[in-house]
mmCIF file of C-alpha atoms in Angstrom:
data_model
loop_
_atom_site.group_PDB
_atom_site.id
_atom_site.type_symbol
_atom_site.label_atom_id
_atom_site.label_comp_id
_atom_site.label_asym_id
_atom_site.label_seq_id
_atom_site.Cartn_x
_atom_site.Cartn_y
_atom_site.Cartn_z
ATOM 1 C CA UNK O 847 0.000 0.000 0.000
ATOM 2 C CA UNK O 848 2.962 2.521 1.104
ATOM 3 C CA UNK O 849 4.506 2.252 -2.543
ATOM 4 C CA UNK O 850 1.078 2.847 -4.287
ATOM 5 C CA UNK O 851 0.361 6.053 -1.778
ATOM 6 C CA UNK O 852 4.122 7.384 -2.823
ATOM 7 C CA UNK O 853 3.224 6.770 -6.653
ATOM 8 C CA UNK O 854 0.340 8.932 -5.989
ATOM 9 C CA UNK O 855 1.834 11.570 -4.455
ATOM 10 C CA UNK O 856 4.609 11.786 -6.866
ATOM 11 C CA UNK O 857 2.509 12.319 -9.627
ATOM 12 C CA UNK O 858 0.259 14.725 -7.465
ATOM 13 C CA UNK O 859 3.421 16.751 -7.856
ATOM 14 C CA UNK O 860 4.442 16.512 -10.827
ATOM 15 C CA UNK O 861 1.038 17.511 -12.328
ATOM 16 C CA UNK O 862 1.348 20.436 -9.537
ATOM 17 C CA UNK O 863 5.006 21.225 -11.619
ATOM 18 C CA UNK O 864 3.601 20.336 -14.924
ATOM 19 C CA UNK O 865 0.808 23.201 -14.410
ATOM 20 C CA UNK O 866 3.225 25.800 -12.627
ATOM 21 C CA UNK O 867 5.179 25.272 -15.985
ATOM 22 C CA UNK O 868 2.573 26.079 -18.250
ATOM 23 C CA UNK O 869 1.479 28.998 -16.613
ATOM 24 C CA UNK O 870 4.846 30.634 -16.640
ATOM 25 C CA UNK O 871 6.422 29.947 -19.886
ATOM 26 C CA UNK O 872 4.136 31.961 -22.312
ATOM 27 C CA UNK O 873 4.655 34.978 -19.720
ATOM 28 C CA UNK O 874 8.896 34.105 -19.884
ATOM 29 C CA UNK O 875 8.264 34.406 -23.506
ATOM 30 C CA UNK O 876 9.706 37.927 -25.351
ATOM 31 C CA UNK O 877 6.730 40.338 -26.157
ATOM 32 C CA UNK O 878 3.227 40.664 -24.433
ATOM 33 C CA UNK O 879 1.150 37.822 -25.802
ATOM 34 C CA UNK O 880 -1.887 39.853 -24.996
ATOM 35 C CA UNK O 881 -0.683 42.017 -27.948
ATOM 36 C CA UNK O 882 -0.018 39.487 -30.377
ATOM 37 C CA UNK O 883 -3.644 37.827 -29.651
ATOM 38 C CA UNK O 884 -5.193 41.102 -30.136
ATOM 39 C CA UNK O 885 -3.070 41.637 -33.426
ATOM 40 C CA UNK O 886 -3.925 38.397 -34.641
ATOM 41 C CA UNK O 887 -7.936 39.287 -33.693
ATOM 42 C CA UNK O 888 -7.188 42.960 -35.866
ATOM 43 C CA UNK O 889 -6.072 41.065 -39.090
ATOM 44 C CA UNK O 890 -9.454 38.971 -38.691
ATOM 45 C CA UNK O 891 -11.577 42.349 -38.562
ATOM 46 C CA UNK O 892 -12.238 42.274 -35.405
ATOM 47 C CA UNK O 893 -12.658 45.307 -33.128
ATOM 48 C CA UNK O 894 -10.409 46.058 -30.448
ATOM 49 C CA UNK O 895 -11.368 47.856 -27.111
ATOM 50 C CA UNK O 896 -10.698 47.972 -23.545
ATOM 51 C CA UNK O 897 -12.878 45.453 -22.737
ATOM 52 C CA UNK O 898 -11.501 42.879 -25.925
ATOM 53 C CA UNK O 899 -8.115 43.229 -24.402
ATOM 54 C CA UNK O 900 -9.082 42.527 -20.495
ATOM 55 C CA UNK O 901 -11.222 39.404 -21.776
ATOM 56 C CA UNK O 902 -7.868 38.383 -24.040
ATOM 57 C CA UNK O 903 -4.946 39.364 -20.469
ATOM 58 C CA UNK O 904 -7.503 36.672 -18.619
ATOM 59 C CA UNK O 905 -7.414 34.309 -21.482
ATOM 60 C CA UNK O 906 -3.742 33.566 -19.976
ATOM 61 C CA UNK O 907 -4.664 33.099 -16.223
ATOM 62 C CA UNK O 908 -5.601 36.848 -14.958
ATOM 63 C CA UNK O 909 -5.193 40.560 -15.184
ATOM 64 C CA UNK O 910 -1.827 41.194 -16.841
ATOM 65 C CA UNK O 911 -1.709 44.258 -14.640
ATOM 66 C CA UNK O 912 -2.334 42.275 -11.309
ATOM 67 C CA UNK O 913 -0.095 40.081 -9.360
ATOM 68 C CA UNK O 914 1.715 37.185 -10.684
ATOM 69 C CA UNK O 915 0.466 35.093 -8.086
ATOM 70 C CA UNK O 916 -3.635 36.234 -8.191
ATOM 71 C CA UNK O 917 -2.871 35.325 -12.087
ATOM 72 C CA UNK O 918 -2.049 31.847 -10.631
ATOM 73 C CA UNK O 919 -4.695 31.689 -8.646
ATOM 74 C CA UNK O 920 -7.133 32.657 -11.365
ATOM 75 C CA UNK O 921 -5.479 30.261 -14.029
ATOM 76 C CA UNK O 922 -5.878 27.088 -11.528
ATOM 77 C CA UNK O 923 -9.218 27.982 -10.494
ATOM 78 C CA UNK O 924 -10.197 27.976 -14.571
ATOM 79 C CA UNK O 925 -8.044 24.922 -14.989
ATOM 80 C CA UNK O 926 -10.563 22.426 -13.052
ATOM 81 C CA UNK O 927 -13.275 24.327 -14.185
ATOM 82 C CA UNK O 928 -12.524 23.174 -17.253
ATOM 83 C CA UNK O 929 -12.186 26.534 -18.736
ATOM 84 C CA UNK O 930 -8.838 26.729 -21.153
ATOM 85 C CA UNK O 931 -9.808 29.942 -23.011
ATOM 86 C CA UNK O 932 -10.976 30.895 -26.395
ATOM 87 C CA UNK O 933 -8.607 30.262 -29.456
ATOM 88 C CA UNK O 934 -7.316 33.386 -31.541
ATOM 89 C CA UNK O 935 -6.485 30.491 -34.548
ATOM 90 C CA UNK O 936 -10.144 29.374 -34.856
ATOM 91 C CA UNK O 937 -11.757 31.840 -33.535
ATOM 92 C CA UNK O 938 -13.803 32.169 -31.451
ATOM 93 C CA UNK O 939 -14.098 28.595 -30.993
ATOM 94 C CA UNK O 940 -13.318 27.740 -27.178
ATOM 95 C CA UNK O 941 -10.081 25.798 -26.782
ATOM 96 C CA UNK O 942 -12.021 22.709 -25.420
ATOM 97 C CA UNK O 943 -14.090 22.333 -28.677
ATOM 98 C CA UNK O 944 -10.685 22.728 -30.717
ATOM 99 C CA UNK O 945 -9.266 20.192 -29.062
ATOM 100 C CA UNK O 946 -12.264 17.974 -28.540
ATOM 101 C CA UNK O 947 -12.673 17.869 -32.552
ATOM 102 C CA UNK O 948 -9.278 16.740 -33.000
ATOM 103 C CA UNK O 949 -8.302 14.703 -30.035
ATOM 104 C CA UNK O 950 -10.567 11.305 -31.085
ATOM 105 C CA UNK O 951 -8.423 11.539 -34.681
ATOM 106 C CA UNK O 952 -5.283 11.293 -33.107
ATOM 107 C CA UNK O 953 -5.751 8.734 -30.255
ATOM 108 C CA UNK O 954 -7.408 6.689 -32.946
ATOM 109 C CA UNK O 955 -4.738 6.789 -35.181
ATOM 110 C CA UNK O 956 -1.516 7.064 -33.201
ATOM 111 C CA UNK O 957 -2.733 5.162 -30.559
ATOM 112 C CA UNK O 958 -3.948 1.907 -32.609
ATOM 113 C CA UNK O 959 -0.214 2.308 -34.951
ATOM 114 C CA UNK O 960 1.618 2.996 -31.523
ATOM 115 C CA UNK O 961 0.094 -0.263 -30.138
ATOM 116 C CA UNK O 962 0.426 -1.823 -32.903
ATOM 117 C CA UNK O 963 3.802 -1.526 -33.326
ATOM 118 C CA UNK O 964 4.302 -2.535 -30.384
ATOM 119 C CA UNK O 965 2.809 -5.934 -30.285
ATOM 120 C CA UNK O 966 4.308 -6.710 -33.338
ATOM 121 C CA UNK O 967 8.104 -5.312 -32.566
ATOM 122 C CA UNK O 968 8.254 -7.130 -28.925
ATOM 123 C CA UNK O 969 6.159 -10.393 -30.693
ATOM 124 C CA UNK O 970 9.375 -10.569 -33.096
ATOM 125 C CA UNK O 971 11.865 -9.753 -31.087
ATOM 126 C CA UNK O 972 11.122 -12.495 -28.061
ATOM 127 C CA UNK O 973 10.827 -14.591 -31.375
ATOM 128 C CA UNK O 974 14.572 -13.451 -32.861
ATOM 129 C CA UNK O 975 16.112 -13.133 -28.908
ATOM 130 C CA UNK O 976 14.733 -16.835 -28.330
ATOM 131 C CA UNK O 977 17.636 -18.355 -31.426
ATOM 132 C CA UNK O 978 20.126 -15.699 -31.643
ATOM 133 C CA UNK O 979 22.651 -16.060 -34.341
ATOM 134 C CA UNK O 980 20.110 -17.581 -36.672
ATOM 135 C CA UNK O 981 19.152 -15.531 -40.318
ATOM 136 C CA UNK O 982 16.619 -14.041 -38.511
ATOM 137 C CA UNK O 983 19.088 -11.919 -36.569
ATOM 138 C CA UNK O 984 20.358 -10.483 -39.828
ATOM 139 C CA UNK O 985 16.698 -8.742 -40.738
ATOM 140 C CA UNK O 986 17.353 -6.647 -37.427
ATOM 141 C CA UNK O 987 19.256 -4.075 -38.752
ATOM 142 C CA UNK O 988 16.915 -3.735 -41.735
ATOM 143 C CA UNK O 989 14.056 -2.767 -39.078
ATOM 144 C CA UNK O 990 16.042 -0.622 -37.240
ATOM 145 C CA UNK O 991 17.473 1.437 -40.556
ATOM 146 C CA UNK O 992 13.851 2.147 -40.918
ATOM 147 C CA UNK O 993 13.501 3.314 -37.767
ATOM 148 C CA UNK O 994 16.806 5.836 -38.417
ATOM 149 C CA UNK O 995 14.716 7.701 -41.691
ATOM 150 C CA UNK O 996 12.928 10.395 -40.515
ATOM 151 C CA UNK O 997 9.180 10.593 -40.295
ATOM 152 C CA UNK O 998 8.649 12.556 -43.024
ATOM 153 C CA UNK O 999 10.823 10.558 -45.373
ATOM 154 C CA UNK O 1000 9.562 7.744 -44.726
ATOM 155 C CA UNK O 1001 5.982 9.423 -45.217
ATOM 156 C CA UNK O 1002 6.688 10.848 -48.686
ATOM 157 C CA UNK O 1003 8.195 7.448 -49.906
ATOM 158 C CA UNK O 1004 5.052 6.094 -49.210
ATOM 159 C CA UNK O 1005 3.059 8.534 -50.783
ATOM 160 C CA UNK O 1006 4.611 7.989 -54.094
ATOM 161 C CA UNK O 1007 4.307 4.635 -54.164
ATOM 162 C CA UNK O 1008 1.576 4.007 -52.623
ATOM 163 C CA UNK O 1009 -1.270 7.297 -53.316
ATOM 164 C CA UNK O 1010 0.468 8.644 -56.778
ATOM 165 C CA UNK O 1011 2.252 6.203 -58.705
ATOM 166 C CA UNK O 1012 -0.246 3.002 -57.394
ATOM 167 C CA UNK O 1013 -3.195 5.105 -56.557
ATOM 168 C CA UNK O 1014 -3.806 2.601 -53.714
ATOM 169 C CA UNK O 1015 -4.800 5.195 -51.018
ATOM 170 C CA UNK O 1016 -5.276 8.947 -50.948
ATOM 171 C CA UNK O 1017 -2.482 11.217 -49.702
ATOM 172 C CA UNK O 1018 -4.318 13.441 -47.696
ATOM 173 C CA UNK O 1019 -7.013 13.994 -45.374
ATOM 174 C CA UNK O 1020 -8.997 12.357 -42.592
ATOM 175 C CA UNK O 1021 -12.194 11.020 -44.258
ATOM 176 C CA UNK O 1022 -13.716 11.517 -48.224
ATOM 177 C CA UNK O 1023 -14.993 15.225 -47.422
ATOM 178 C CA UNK O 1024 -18.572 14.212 -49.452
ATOM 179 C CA UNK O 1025 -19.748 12.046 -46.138
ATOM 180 C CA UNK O 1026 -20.789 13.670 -43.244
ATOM 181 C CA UNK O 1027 -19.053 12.737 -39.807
ATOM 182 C CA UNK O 1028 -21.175 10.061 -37.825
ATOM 183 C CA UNK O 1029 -20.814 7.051 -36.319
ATOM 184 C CA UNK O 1030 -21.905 5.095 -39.608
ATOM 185 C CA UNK O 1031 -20.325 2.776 -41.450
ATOM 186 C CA UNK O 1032 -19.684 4.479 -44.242
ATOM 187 C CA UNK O 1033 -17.775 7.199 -42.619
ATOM 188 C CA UNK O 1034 -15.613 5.033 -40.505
ATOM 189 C CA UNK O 1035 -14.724 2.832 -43.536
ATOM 190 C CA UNK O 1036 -13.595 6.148 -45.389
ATOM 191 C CA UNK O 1037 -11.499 7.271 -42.214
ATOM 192 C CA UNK O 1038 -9.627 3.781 -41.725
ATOM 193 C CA UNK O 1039 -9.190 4.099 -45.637
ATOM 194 C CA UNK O 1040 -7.439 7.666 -45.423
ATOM 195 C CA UNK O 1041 -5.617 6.747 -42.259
ATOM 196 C CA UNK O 1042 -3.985 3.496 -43.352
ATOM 197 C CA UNK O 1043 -0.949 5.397 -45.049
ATOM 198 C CA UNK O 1044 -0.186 7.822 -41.405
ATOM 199 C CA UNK O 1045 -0.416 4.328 -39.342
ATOM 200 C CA UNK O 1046 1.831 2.341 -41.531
ATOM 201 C CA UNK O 1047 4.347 5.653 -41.586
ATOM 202 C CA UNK O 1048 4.170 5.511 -37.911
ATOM 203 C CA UNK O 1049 4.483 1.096 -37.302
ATOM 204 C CA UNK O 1050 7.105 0.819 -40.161
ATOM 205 C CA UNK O 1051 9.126 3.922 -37.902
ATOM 206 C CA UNK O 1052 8.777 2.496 -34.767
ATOM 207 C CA UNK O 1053 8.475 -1.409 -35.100
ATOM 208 C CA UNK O 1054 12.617 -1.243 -35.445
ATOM 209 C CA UNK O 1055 12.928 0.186 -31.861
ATOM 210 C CA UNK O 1056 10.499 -1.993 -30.205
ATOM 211 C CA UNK O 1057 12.053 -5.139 -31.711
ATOM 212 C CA UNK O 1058 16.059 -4.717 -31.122
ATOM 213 C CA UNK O 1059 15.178 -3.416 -27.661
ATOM 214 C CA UNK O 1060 13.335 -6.811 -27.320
ATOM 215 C CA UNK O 1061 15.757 -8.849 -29.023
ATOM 216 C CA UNK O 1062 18.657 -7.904 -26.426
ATOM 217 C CA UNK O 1063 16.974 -8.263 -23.418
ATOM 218 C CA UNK O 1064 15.633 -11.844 -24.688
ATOM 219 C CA UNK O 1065 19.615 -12.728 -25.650
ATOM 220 C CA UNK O 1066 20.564 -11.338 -21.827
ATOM 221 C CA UNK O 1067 17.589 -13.088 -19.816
ATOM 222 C CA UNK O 1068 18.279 -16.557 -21.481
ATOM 223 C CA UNK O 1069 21.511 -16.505 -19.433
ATOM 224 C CA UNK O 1070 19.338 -15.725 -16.450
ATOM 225 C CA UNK O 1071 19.764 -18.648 -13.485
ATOM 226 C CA UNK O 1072 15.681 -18.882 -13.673
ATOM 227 C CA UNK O 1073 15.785 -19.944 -17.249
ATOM 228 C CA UNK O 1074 18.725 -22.476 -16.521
ATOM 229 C CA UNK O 1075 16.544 -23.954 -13.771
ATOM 230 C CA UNK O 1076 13.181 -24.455 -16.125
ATOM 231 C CA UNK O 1077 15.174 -26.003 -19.163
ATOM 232 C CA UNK O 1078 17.108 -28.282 -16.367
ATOM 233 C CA UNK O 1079 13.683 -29.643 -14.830
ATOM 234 C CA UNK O 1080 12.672 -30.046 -18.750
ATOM 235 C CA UNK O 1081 9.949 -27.493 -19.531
ATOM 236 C CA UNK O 1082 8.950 -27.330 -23.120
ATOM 237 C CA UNK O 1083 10.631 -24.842 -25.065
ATOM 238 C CA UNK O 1084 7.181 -22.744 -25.454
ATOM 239 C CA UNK O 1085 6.548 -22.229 -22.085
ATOM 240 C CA UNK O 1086 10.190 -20.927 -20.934
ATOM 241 C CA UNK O 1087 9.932 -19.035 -23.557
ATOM 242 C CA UNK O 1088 6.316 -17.249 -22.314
ATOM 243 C CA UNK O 1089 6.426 -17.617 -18.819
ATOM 244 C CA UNK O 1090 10.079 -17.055 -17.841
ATOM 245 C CA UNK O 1091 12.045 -15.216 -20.638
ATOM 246 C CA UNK O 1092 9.543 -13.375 -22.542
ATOM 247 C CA UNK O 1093 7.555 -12.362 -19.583
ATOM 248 C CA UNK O 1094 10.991 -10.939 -17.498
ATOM 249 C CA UNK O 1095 12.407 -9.685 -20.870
ATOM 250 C CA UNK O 1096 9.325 -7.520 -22.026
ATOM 251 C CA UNK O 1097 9.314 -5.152 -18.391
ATOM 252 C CA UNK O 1098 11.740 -2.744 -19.802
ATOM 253 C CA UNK O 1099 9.650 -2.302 -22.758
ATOM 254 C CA UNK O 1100 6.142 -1.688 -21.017
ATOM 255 C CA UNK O 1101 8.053 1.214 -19.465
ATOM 256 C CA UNK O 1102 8.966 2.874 -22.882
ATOM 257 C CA UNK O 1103 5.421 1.735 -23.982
ATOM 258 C CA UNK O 1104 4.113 3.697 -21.216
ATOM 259 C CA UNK O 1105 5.922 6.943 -22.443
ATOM 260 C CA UNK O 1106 4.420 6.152 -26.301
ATOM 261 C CA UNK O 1107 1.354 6.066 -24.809
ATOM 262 C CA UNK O 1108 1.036 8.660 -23.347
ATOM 263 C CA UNK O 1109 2.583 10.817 -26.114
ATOM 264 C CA UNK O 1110 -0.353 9.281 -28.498
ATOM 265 C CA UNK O 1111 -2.149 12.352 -27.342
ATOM 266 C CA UNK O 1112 0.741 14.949 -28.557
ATOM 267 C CA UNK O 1113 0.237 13.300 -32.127
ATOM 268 C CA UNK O 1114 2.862 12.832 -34.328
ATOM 269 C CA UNK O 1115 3.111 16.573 -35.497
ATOM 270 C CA UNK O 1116 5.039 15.905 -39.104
ATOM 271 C CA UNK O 1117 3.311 12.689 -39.726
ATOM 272 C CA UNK O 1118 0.037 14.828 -39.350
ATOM 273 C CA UNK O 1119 1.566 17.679 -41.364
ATOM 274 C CA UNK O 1120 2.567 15.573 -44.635
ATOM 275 C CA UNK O 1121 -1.296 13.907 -44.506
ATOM 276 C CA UNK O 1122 -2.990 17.021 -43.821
ATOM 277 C CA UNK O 1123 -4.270 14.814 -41.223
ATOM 278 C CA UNK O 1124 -7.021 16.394 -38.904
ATOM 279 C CA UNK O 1125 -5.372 15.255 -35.541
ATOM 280 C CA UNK O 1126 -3.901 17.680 -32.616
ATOM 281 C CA UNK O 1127 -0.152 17.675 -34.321
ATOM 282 C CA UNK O 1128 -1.781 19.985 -37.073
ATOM 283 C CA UNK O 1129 -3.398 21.905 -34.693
ATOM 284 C CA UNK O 1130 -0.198 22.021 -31.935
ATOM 285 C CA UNK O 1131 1.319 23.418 -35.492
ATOM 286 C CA UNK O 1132 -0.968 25.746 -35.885
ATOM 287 C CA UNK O 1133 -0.732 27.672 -32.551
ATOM 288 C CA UNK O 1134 2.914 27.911 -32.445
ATOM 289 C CA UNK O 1135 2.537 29.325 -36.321
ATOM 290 C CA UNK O 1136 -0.333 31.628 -34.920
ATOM 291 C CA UNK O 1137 1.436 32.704 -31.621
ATOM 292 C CA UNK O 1138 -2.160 30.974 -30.339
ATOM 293 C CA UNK O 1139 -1.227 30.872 -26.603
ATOM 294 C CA UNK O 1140 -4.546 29.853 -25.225
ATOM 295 C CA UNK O 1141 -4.396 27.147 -27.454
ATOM 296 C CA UNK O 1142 -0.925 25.897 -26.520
ATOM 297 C CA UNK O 1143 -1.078 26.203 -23.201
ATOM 298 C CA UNK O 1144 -4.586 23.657 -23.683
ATOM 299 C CA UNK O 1145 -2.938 21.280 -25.771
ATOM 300 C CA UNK O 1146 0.363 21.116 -23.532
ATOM 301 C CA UNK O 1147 -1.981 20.495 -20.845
ATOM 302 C CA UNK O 1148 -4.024 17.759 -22.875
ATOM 303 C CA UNK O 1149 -0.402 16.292 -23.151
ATOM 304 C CA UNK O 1150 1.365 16.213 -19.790
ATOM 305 C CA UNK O 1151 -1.877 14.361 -18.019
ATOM 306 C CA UNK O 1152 -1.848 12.464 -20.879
ATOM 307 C CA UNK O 1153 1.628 11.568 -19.866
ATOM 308 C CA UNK O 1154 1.516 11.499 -16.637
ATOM 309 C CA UNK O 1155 -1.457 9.348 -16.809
ATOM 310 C CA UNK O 1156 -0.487 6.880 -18.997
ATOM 311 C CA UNK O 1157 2.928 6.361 -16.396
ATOM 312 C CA UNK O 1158 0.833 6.840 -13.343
ATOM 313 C CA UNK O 1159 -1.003 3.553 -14.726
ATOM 314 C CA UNK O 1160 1.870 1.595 -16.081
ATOM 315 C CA UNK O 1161 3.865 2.508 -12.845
ATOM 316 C CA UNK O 1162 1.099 0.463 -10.644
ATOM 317 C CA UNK O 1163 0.732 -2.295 -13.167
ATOM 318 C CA UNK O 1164 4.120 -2.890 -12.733
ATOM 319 C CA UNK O 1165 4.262 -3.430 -9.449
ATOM 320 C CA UNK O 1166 1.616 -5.832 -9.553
ATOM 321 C CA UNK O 1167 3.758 -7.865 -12.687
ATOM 322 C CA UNK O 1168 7.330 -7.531 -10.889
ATOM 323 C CA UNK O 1169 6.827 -7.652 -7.144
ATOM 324 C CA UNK O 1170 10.264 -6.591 -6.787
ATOM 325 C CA UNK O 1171 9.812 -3.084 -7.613
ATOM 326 C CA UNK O 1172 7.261 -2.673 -4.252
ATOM 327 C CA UNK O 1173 10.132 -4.967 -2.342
ATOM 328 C CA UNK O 1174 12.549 -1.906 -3.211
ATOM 329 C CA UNK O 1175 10.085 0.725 -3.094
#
């Protein structure tokens, strides 16, 4: 119980740090961001008063003209009331609805390639770790130069294979634009149709990672004494390799997992970008083009309790796996 209530509290902090931070950096930033919102508002025709740039200052947490810490105070109280601010790029759409349009795209697509990638990287590598040496270990670094090319590359290869030379898929978009959104057939057909090219860009990048980081630990925990002892009281071969060396082997790679997962929610920002793929990379994009500070400081804050989340989780489920990380704790 002691080394749950400490997980807790650690991340009670570091979500504490995590909004501190987001708070302060736009106002560490050079400039007045409440200037470049209302200059951004101008070029859209709107009208600028008093009153515009008082409701714009508390878009950021307060008053500019008031205390630091009664902007604090201000920003946390509209924090967990769920109230993040309108968004200068789409305005006046509230940040929440920005980000509540978007959001489903990206954990649907990141989040099914990122676990993906996953089950097939660590599936291989306890596969290639199990008989090292064999000509299985020489496709390795084939996986792993893939991993090396950079997103965007490896996105634009695929496009011209794939959308203009074999006019298999289309190269950008989320859905066919003539359907309407819904939870039809149809329309979820057309958006596992458009996203098939971003998820195989994002499994062919990260399957290399997933397997050699698999493959090594598999090589290092055959030599474990546990292993000796099941092939010496003659286990099969298939259940070592699940229950003793696989299941030891793969801990170090939940971890990372954890981390992917949680970034799911960040998107994959040039992925997005090369697709013109509706997710919240484009729109992360778009506020830092935009100097949209009500939006970034939303979408950073989308991310880190994403993060945090997704560790907070992984954290406890590991010590229920290894009962030597509460024995340490």
């Amino acid at each position: 119980m002691n080394y749950y209530l400490r997980k807790l509290g650690f991340y009670l902090v570091a979500l504490w740090a995590a909004l501190t931070l987001n708070f302060l950096i736009p106002r560490l930033l050079p400039g007045n961001p409440v200037d470049i919102l209302l200059a951004k508002l101008q070029q859209r025709g709107g009208t600028v008063t008093a009153e515009t740039r008082e409701a714009y200052a508390l878009l950021l947490g307060g008053d500019s003209d008031s205390p630091l810490i009664v902007q604090y105070g201000q920003y946390l109280v509209n924090i967990f009331r769920g109230d993040l601010g309108v968004s200068v790029t789409y305005f006046p759409a509230p940040v929440t609805e920005v980000i509540g349009t978007s959001l489903p795209w990206t954990i649907a697509l990141i989040g099914i390639a990122t676990v993906l990638s996953f089950i097939i990287g660590v599936g291989l590598g306890a596969f290639v770790g199990w008989k090292p040496g064999t000509w299985l270990d020489s496709l390795v670094p084939a996986t792993t130069l893939l991993a090396a090319v950079p997103y965007f590359w490896l996105a634009l290869i695929l496009v011209y294979f794939l959308s203009s030379s074999l006019g298999l898929f289309p190269s950008q978009g989320g859905y066919d634009v003539v359907l309407d959104p819904g939870w039809n057939m149809e329309f979820i057909g057309s958006a596992i149709y458009y996203g098939f090219l971003p998820a195989l860009t994002i499994v062919i990048a990260s399957l290399g990672g997933w397997l050699l980081g698999m493959r090594n630990m598999m090589v290092s925990t055959l030599s474990e004494d546990y292993v000796l002892t099941a092939q010496a009281k003659g286990l099969s071969n298939s259940r070592i390799l699940r229950g003793y060396a696989a299941r030891n082997a793969v801990l170090p790679s939940i971890a990372g997992f954890a981390i992917s997962l949680g970034f799911v929610v960040s998107g994959s920002v040039v992925t997005e970008q090369v697709f013109s793929y509706p997710g919240i990379g484009s729109k992360l994009l778009s506020a830092v083009t935009n100097n949209d500070y009500a939006l970034m400081q939303g979408l950073f804050l989308f991310i880190t309790l994403a993060v945090l989340g997704a560790n907070l989780v992984v954290d406890l489920f590991y010590g229920l796996i290894d009962p030597r990380t509460r024995a340490r704790s």
